[in-house]
Tab-separated table of C-alpha atoms and ligand atoms in Angstrom:
chain	number	residue	atom	x	y	z
J	15	MET	CA	-43.158	3.138	-0.866
J	16	GLU	CA	-40.375	1.376	-2.477
J	17	LYS	CA	-36.790	2.729	-0.899
J	18	LEU	CA	-34.123	2.379	-3.866
J	19	GLY	CA	-32.133	5.607	-2.310
J	20	ILE	CA	-29.368	4.434	-0.022
J	21	ALA	CA	-27.870	6.479	3.486
J	22	ILE	CA	-24.967	5.805	5.601
J	23	THR	CA	-26.373	5.059	9.188
J	24	GLY	CA	-23.843	4.507	10.885
J	25	SER	CA	-19.910	2.855	11.263
J	26	GLY	CA	-17.315	1.404	13.521
J	27	SER	CA	-13.280	1.087	13.358
J	28	ALA	CA	-10.909	-1.313	15.264
J	29	VAL	CA	-7.455	-1.032	15.289
J	30	PRO	CA	-4.743	-3.520	16.893
J	31	LYS	CA	-3.769	-2.159	20.176
J	32	ASN	CA	0.450	-2.738	19.277
J	33	THR	CA	2.280	0.410	18.542
J	34	LEU	CA	5.288	0.964	17.022
J	35	THR	CA	6.013	4.509	16.947
J	36	ASN	CA	8.890	5.979	14.088
J	37	GLU	CA	11.683	5.912	17.003
J	38	ALA	CA	11.023	1.719	16.982
J	39	MET	CA	11.183	1.964	13.222
J	40	THR	CA	14.760	3.162	13.454
J	41	GLN	CA	15.530	0.360	15.461
J	42	LEU	CA	14.489	-2.084	12.305
J	43	VAL	CA	15.960	0.039	8.922
J	44	GLU	CA	18.091	2.872	8.648
J	45	THR	CA	15.354	6.187	9.349
J	46	SER	CA	14.208	8.517	11.445
J	47	ASP	CA	11.161	9.859	12.518
J	48	GLU	CA	12.055	13.704	10.579
J	49	TRP	CA	12.301	11.861	7.261
J	50	ILE	CA	9.154	9.647	7.877
J	51	ALA	CA	6.824	12.814	9.452
J	52	THR	CA	8.117	15.371	6.943
J	53	ARG	CA	8.308	12.918	4.313
J	54	THR	CA	4.622	11.218	4.911
J	55	GLY	CA	2.668	12.993	8.614
J	56	ILE	CA	3.274	9.440	9.921
J	57	ARG	CA	4.768	9.325	14.020
J	58	GLN	CA	3.085	5.872	14.722
J	59	ARG	CA	1.275	2.620	13.014
J	60	ARG	CA	-1.010	-0.138	15.188
J	61	LEU	CA	0.186	-3.744	14.122
J	62	ALA	CA	-1.464	-6.585	14.711
J	63	LEU	CA	-0.274	-9.208	17.331
J	64	PRO	CA	0.390	-13.383	15.585
J	65	SER	CA	-3.119	-13.669	17.727
J	66	GLU	CA	-4.800	-10.456	16.401
J	67	SER	CA	-6.663	-11.683	12.612
J	68	LEU	CA	-8.400	-9.658	10.003
J	69	SER	CA	-11.893	-11.047	10.310
J	70	MET	CA	-11.443	-10.687	14.208
J	71	LEU	CA	-10.535	-6.828	13.415
J	72	ALA	CA	-12.873	-6.115	11.525
J	73	THR	CA	-16.033	-8.179	13.213
J	74	THR	CA	-15.193	-5.536	15.869
J	75	ALA	CA	-15.630	-2.552	13.476
J	76	ALA	CA	-18.621	-4.534	11.798
J	77	SER	CA	-20.293	-4.924	15.569
J	78	GLN	CA	-19.856	-1.130	16.397
J	79	ALA	CA	-21.449	0.006	13.043
J	80	ILE	CA	-24.376	-1.898	13.496
J	81	ALA	CA	-24.744	-0.830	16.863
J	82	SER	CA	-25.376	2.937	16.170
J	83	ALA	CA	-27.217	2.573	12.464
J	84	GLY	CA	-29.082	0.544	15.303
J	85	ILE	CA	-29.918	-2.416	13.589
J	86	LYS	CA	-28.990	-5.654	14.232
J	87	ALA	CA	-27.182	-8.192	13.053
J	88	THR	CA	-29.734	-10.995	11.640
J	89	ASP	CA	-31.553	-7.530	9.552
J	90	LEU	CA	-28.604	-7.710	6.480
J	91	ASP	CA	-28.646	-8.431	3.943
J	92	LEU	CA	-25.642	-8.237	2.639
J	93	ILE	CA	-21.556	-8.676	4.178
J	94	LEU	CA	-19.184	-6.628	1.823
J	95	LEU	CA	-15.237	-7.149	2.844
J	96	ALA	CA	-12.795	-4.790	1.139
J	97	THR	CA	-9.193	-6.546	1.153
J	98	SER	CA	-6.280	-6.895	-0.096
J	99	THR	CA	-5.297	-9.334	2.717
J	100	PRO	CA	-7.356	-11.730	4.140
J	101	ASP	CA	-7.339	-14.116	6.471
J	102	ASP	CA	-8.117	-16.666	3.726
J	103	LEU	CA	-7.523	-16.522	0.253
J	104	PHE	CA	-10.996	-18.164	-1.281
J	105	GLY	CA	-12.756	-15.216	1.666
J	106	THR	CA	-13.238	-14.075	4.849
J	107	ALA	CA	-16.169	-11.914	4.366
J	108	CYS	CA	-18.324	-15.400	5.581
J	109	GLN	CA	-16.104	-16.411	8.699
J	110	ILE	CA	-16.756	-12.465	9.784
J	111	GLN	CA	-20.953	-13.615	9.186
J	112	ALA	CA	-20.587	-16.133	11.054
J	113	GLN	CA	-18.717	-14.408	14.048
J	114	LEU	CA	-21.478	-11.400	13.666
J	115	GLY	CA	-24.106	-14.306	13.197
J	116	ALA	CA	-25.595	-12.474	10.238
J	117	THR	CA	-27.481	-15.243	9.107
J	118	LYS	CA	-29.662	-13.878	6.123
J	119	ALA	CA	-26.226	-12.348	4.965
J	120	VAL	CA	-25.022	-13.531	1.672
J	121	ALA	CA	-20.929	-12.192	2.428
J	122	PHE	CA	-17.815	-12.479	-0.296
J	123	ASP	CA	-14.682	-10.380	-0.359
J	124	LEU	CA	-14.118	-7.220	-3.261
J	125	THR	CA	-10.433	-6.456	-3.387
J	126	ALA	CA	-9.303	-2.939	-4.749
J	127	ALA	CA	-6.350	-2.461	-2.449
J	128	CYS	CA	-6.320	1.403	-1.088
J	129	SER	CA	-9.538	1.988	-3.051
J	130	GLY	CA	-11.641	-0.942	-1.547
J	131	PHE	CA	-13.796	1.118	0.553
J	132	VAL	CA	-15.049	3.976	-2.328
J	133	PHE	CA	-15.218	0.890	-5.089
J	134	GLY	CA	-16.869	-1.347	-1.937
J	135	LEU	CA	-18.998	1.767	-1.704
J	136	VAL	CA	-20.937	1.925	-4.830
J	137	THR	CA	-21.229	-1.818	-5.375
J	138	ALA	CA	-23.057	-1.545	-1.307
J	139	SER	CA	-25.402	0.945	-3.035
J	140	GLN	CA	-26.442	-0.622	-6.455
J	141	TYR	CA	-27.428	-3.586	-4.469
J	142	ILE	CA	-30.047	-0.986	-2.245
J	143	LYS	CA	-31.104	1.005	-5.679
J	144	THR	CA	-32.105	-1.876	-8.121
J	145	GLY	CA	-34.385	-3.005	-4.801
J	146	VAL	CA	-32.170	-6.062	-4.015
J	147	TYR	CA	-30.827	-5.900	-1.141
J	148	GLN	CA	-31.551	-3.612	2.250
J	149	ASN	CA	-29.864	-3.166	4.784
J	150	VAL	CA	-25.903	-3.741	3.822
J	151	LEU	CA	-22.348	-4.318	5.444
J	152	LEU	CA	-19.204	-2.747	3.981
J	153	ILE	CA	-15.808	-2.899	5.854
J	154	GLY	CA	-12.286	-1.873	4.695
J	155	ALA	CA	-9.903	-4.041	6.811
J	156	ASP	CA	-6.263	-4.792	6.292
J	157	ILE	CA	-3.545	-6.106	8.033
J	158	LEU	CA	-0.472	-5.026	5.569
J	159	SER	CA	2.282	-5.805	8.531
J	160	ARG	CA	1.472	-9.808	7.438
J	161	TRP	CA	3.467	-8.413	3.875
J	162	VAL	CA	4.824	-5.518	3.840
J	163	ASP	CA	9.312	-6.115	3.590
J	164	TRP	CA	10.902	-4.875	6.878
J	165	GLU	CA	13.685	-4.591	5.594
J	166	ASP	CA	13.310	-2.196	3.010
J	167	ARG	CA	12.711	1.097	4.363
J	168	ARG	CA	10.301	2.913	1.012
J	169	THR	CA	7.462	0.754	2.419
J	170	CYS	CA	7.700	-0.425	5.682
J	171	VAL	CA	7.697	2.816	7.451
J	172	LEU	CA	4.079	3.492	5.781
J	173	PHE	CA	2.000	0.412	6.578
J	174	GLY	CA	-0.472	-0.302	9.327
J	175	ASP	CA	-3.056	-2.369	10.145
J	176	GLY	CA	-6.915	-1.763	10.864
J	177	ALA	CA	-10.866	-2.475	9.864
J	178	GLY	CA	-13.309	-0.097	10.053
J	179	ALA	CA	-17.000	0.072	8.851
J	180	VAL	CA	-20.800	1.080	8.129
J	181	VAL	CA	-23.882	0.080	7.542
J	182	LEU	CA	-26.206	1.531	4.475
J	183	GLN	CA	-29.613	0.928	4.328
J	184	GLY	CA	-32.659	2.254	1.631
J	185	ASN	CA	-33.679	5.150	2.450
J	186	GLN	CA	-36.458	7.316	0.491
J	187	SER	CA	-34.059	9.968	-0.555
J	188	ASP	CA	-30.725	9.022	-2.046
J	189	ARG	CA	-27.817	10.251	0.073
J	190	LEU	CA	-25.091	8.821	-1.541
J	191	LEU	CA	-25.093	12.236	-4.401
J	192	GLY	CA	-21.956	11.023	-6.911
J	193	PHE	CA	-20.083	9.012	-7.863
J	194	SER	CA	-16.946	7.732	-10.394
J	195	LEU	CA	-14.472	5.294	-10.432
J	196	LYS	CA	-11.584	4.406	-12.428
J	197	SER	CA	-8.994	2.017	-13.224
J	198	ASP	CA	-5.834	1.466	-15.681
J	199	GLY	CA	-3.869	-1.798	-15.497
J	200	THR	CA	-1.219	-0.248	-17.763
J	201	GLN	CA	0.654	1.337	-15.008
J	202	ASN	CA	-0.144	-2.353	-12.055
J	203	HIS	CA	4.018	-2.852	-11.773
J	204	TYR	CA	3.958	0.578	-10.001
J	205	LEU	CA	2.560	-1.479	-6.691
J	206	ASN	CA	2.220	-5.158	-6.464
J	207	LEU	CA	1.734	-8.115	-3.889
J	208	ALA	CA	2.880	-10.208	-6.911
J	209	TYR	CA	2.837	-13.969	-6.106
J	210	ALA	CA	5.795	-15.633	-7.356
J	211	PRO	CA	5.083	-18.631	-8.883
J	212	SER	CA	8.309	-21.573	-9.215
J	213	ALA	CA	7.682	-24.386	-11.966
J	214	GLN	CA	7.085	-27.672	-10.136
J	215	GLU	CA	7.427	-30.768	-11.964
J	216	LEU	CA	4.018	-33.339	-11.353
J	217	LEU	CA	4.420	-36.163	-13.497
J	218	SER	CA	7.007	-36.118	-16.469
J	219	ASP	CA	4.094	-34.136	-18.971
J	220	VAL	CA	2.431	-32.116	-16.448
J	221	ASN	CA	4.227	-28.676	-14.964
J	222	ILE	CA	2.247	-27.309	-12.640
J	223	THR	CA	3.097	-23.636	-10.426
J	224	LYS	CA	3.733	-23.180	-7.002
J	225	GLY	CA	4.821	-20.465	-5.312
J	226	HIS	CA	4.216	-17.380	-2.405
J	227	TYR	CA	2.949	-14.221	-2.649
J	228	GLN	CA	6.414	-11.355	-2.353
J	229	PRO	CA	6.092	-8.824	-0.183
J	230	ILE	CA	4.590	-5.398	-1.297
J	231	THR	CA	6.636	-3.127	-3.526
J	232	MET	CA	6.035	0.070	-4.744
J	233	ASN	CA	7.500	2.935	-6.855
J	234	GLY	CA	6.583	5.439	-4.447
J	235	LYS	CA	7.059	8.021	-6.965
J	236	GLU	CA	4.996	7.277	-9.698
J	237	VAL	CA	2.373	6.189	-7.116
J	238	TYR	CA	2.559	10.056	-5.904
J	239	ARG	CA	2.336	11.574	-8.910
J	240	PHE	CA	-0.583	9.772	-10.074
J	241	ALA	CA	-2.290	10.122	-6.482
J	242	VAL	CA	-2.258	14.207	-6.908
J	243	GLN	CA	-3.207	14.203	-10.790
J	244	LYS	CA	-5.730	11.618	-10.649
J	245	VAL	CA	-8.287	12.074	-7.279
J	246	PRO	CA	-8.365	15.925	-7.114
J	247	GLU	CA	-9.806	14.893	-11.426
J	248	ILE	CA	-11.989	12.677	-9.551
J	249	ILE	CA	-13.570	14.338	-7.359
J	250	ASP	CA	-14.139	16.802	-9.276
J	251	LYS	CA	-16.443	14.144	-11.057
J	252	ALA	CA	-17.837	12.858	-8.943
J	253	LEU	CA	-18.642	16.756	-7.678
J	254	PHE	CA	-20.487	17.579	-10.860
J	255	GLN	CA	-22.097	14.743	-11.219
J	256	ALA	CA	-23.833	15.281	-7.361
J	257	ASN	CA	-25.044	18.658	-8.939
J	258	LEU	CA	-22.587	20.065	-5.968
J	259	THR	CA	-19.478	22.339	-5.931
J	260	VAL	CA	-16.556	22.777	-4.229
J	261	ASP	CA	-17.899	25.290	-1.755
J	262	GLN	CA	-20.559	23.467	-0.250
J	263	ILE	CA	-18.229	19.776	0.965
J	264	ASP	CA	-17.882	19.977	4.437
J	265	TRP	CA	-15.614	17.185	5.556
J	266	LEU	CA	-13.149	16.176	2.564
J	267	ILE	CA	-11.905	12.144	4.065
J	268	LEU	CA	-8.641	11.229	1.361
J	269	HIS	CA	-7.612	7.414	1.473
J	270	GLN	CA	-4.796	8.291	4.555
J	271	ALA	CA	-1.346	7.618	2.636
J	272	ASN	CA	0.242	10.704	3.326
J	273	GLN	CA	-0.260	14.115	4.357
J	274	ARG	CA	1.855	15.217	1.232
J	275	ILE	CA	-1.220	14.497	-0.995
J	276	ILE	CA	-3.944	15.030	0.856
J	277	ASP	CA	-1.904	19.356	1.335
J	278	SER	CA	-2.158	18.743	-2.081
J	279	VAL	CA	-5.187	17.467	-3.404
J	280	ALA	CA	-7.056	19.898	-0.812
J	281	GLN	CA	-5.077	22.974	-2.033
J	282	ARG	CA	-5.539	22.134	-5.929
J	283	LEU	CA	-9.166	21.331	-5.135
J	284	ASN	CA	-9.591	24.760	-2.525
J	285	ILE	CA	-10.665	23.184	0.269
J	286	PRO	CA	-9.091	24.573	3.370
J	287	GLU	CA	-7.462	22.363	6.224
J	288	ASN	CA	-10.420	23.002	8.506
J	289	LYS	CA	-12.418	20.488	6.764
J	290	VAL	CA	-9.754	17.877	5.519
J	291	ILE	CA	-10.055	14.950	8.339
J	292	SER	CA	-6.454	13.203	9.040
J	293	ASN	CA	-5.548	11.208	11.016
J	294	LEU	CA	-2.197	9.326	9.236
J	295	ALA	CA	-0.199	10.311	11.768
J	296	ASN	CA	-1.684	8.070	14.074
J	297	TYR	CA	-2.304	5.248	11.892
J	298	GLY	CA	-0.086	4.894	8.875
J	299	ASN	CA	-1.309	3.886	5.706
J	300	THR	CA	-3.978	0.777	6.650
J	301	SER	CA	-5.286	0.600	2.829
J	302	ALA	CA	-8.974	-0.334	2.722
J	303	ALA	CA	-9.409	0.562	5.717
J	304	SER	CA	-7.914	4.620	6.090
J	305	ILE	CA	-11.346	5.628	5.212
J	306	PRO	CA	-13.851	4.315	7.349
J	307	LEU	CA	-11.275	4.309	10.123
J	308	ALA	CA	-11.086	7.679	9.501
J	309	LEU	CA	-14.624	8.469	9.142
J	310	ASP	CA	-15.765	6.854	11.888
J	311	GLU	CA	-13.563	8.421	14.272
J	312	ALA	CA	-14.735	11.708	12.762
J	313	VAL	CA	-18.435	10.884	13.833
J	314	ARG	CA	-17.662	10.153	17.303
J	315	GLN	CA	-15.353	13.029	18.050
J	316	GLY	CA	-18.309	14.996	16.957
J	317	LYS	CA	-17.219	16.788	13.616
J	318	ILE	CA	-18.866	14.875	11.345
J	319	LYS	CA	-23.099	16.318	11.752
J	320	GLN	CA	-26.018	14.781	10.170
J	321	ASN	CA	-26.907	15.877	6.625
J	322	ASP	CA	-22.794	16.969	6.460
J	323	ILE	CA	-21.666	16.218	2.923
J	324	ILE	CA	-18.802	14.370	2.426
J	325	ALA	CA	-16.216	13.965	-0.523
J	326	THR	CA	-14.940	11.155	-0.068
J	327	SER	CA	-11.487	9.705	-2.802
J	328	GLY	CA	-9.483	5.860	-2.551
J	329	PHE	CA	-6.476	4.985	-4.982
J	330	GLY	CA	-3.544	2.929	-4.914
J	331	ALA	CA	-2.639	-0.257	-6.173
J	332	GLY	CA	-4.355	-1.715	-9.621
J	333	LEU	CA	-3.853	0.810	-10.184
J	334	THR	CA	-7.266	2.674	-9.068
J	335	TRP	CA	-9.278	5.274	-8.389
J	336	GLY	CA	-12.596	6.563	-7.036
J	337	ALA	CA	-14.479	9.644	-5.523
J	338	ALA	CA	-18.032	9.122	-3.446
J	339	ILE	CA	-19.851	12.227	-2.418
J	340	PHE	CA	-22.222	11.782	0.154
J	341	GLN	CA	-24.452	12.922	2.584
J	342	TRP	CA	-24.189	11.292	5.966
J	343	GLY	CA	-27.249	9.827	7.983
J	344	ARG	CA	-30.260	9.593	7.464
G	17	UT7	O1	-2.032	3.239	-0.495
G	17	UT7	C1	-1.362	3.010	-1.766
G	17	UT7	C2	-0.784	4.862	-2.429
G	17	UT7	N1	0.357	4.836	-2.239
G	17	UT7	C3	0.945	6.357	-1.955
G	17	UT7	O2	0.009	7.243	-2.571
G	17	UT7	C4	2.226	5.997	-1.460
G	17	UT7	C5	2.929	7.339	-2.474
G	17	UT7	N2	4.263	7.595	-2.273
G	17	UT7	C6	4.613	8.769	-1.040
G	17	UT7	O3	3.861	8.283	-0.443
G	17	UT7	C7	5.901	8.712	-1.468
G	17	UT7	O4	7.229	8.851	-2.760
G	17	UT7	C8	6.780	8.137	-0.431
G	17	UT7	C9	6.483	9.028	1.481
G	17	UT7	C10	6.420	7.353	-0.224
G	17	UT7	C11	8.570	8.797	-0.506
G	17	UT7	O5	8.137	10.000	-0.722
G	17	UT7	P1	9.596	10.905	-2.220
G	17	UT7	O6	9.686	11.816	-1.394
G	17	UT7	O7	8.937	10.064	-2.775
G	17	UT7	O8	10.841	9.991	-1.682
G	17	UT7	P2	11.965	8.704	-2.609
G	17	UT7	O9	11.494	7.962	-2.438
G	17	UT7	O10	12.369	10.129	-3.792
G	17	UT7	O11	13.049	8.598	-1.352
G	17	UT7	C12	14.002	9.499	-1.690
G	17	UT7	C13	15.307	9.600	-0.521
G	17	UT7	C14	15.966	8.725	-1.042
G	17	UT7	O12	17.260	8.604	-1.401
G	17	UT7	P3	18.654	9.590	-2.025
G	17	UT7	O13	18.080	8.200	-3.075
G	17	UT7	O14	17.377	10.894	-2.617
G	17	UT7	O15	19.964	9.193	-1.431
G	17	UT7	C15	15.531	7.413	-0.622
G	17	UT7	O16	16.115	6.092	-0.080
G	17	UT7	O17	15.268	8.944	0.689
G	17	UT7	C16	15.451	7.743	1.148
G	17	UT7	N3	14.715	7.352	1.472
G	17	UT7	C17	14.527	7.143	3.618
G	17	UT7	N4	15.672	7.813	4.328
G	17	UT7	C18	14.449	7.739	5.832
G	17	UT7	C19	13.574	6.061	1.495
G	17	UT7	N5	13.394	6.266	2.250
G	17	UT7	C20	13.161	6.452	3.131
G	17	UT7	C21	13.138	6.118	5.193
G	17	UT7	N6	14.114	6.820	5.256
G	17	UT7	N7	12.526	5.322	5.019
């Protein structure tokens, strides 16, 4: 029988070894452990060494996900890499394909900032639901430490580096129960990693731009306001599509940006604290990696079990936001 449903059958994650505590952060900018911990919930973050690349972190996470799904890299039909910080602007997914030896897989990058994992989950599932592919590897990975302004205390304390991955496979019953995705480019200016063009005269009548990417800029207050309003709404929408009620959710895994956002969303949805997964105290905001990193940790800790229903939501630059409701395992 054709398998036009999807199941998420394995997970993996990887973080750099190097830890930067809030205390150490006080040597870089005027801040304190108390400010960072009470405003964000973050205690420390991992930072990639110059010798650690995005593809290395992503490949480690991916290998674990493939092993836990019980398949081989050569079984993969598609590799999707959700990232905003590729090793190569042309894309990094193909390097991961080579490192994994996933000879059959087509591979490409997908950019939706901190919503990248949820957008990737829905994108991957479409290829399976249409019968095109059977085995898809989805990785969320970011090294934002390469792109923050280490003199800007409003942003540099927030971010960390990491990677998480899942394997999606064709399944007779569909375990992706509902989803909703949104974008609003009119609010794009609230969170950017923008190209700064500078004009260059190539010939007397031919001008081009040659520039560089500027560090991350964010209007924290506006992004906070956006998140606490839009995330509960979109989870509600995805739940409606899944024909489920809030009390049927076993776990809430939000993009790990700020503990106050996580608490506020859980409160608005009436989800008790013991169902909320949070690990940002240890890793900070790892962008596209944060959801699969938290998911993988919870699976390995034995919290998330076969058939548990998970509500997840990513939100961030674009602005973009999305939610997915899925049931763990085959
Ligand atoms: O992943 C993408 C999604 N991103 C997000 O979800 C981020 C959403 N926004 C936030 O999480 C919060 O807005 C922040 C954590 C970024 C900031 O928290 P806040 O409570 O909104 O603080 P604020 O920006 O209003 O700043 C309050 C004060 C300011 O001082 P004044 O103007 O009141 O004197 C800041 O200059 O805190 C100051 N401040 C700091 N102080 C110590 C800002 N950053 C720091 C810092 N250490 N690191």
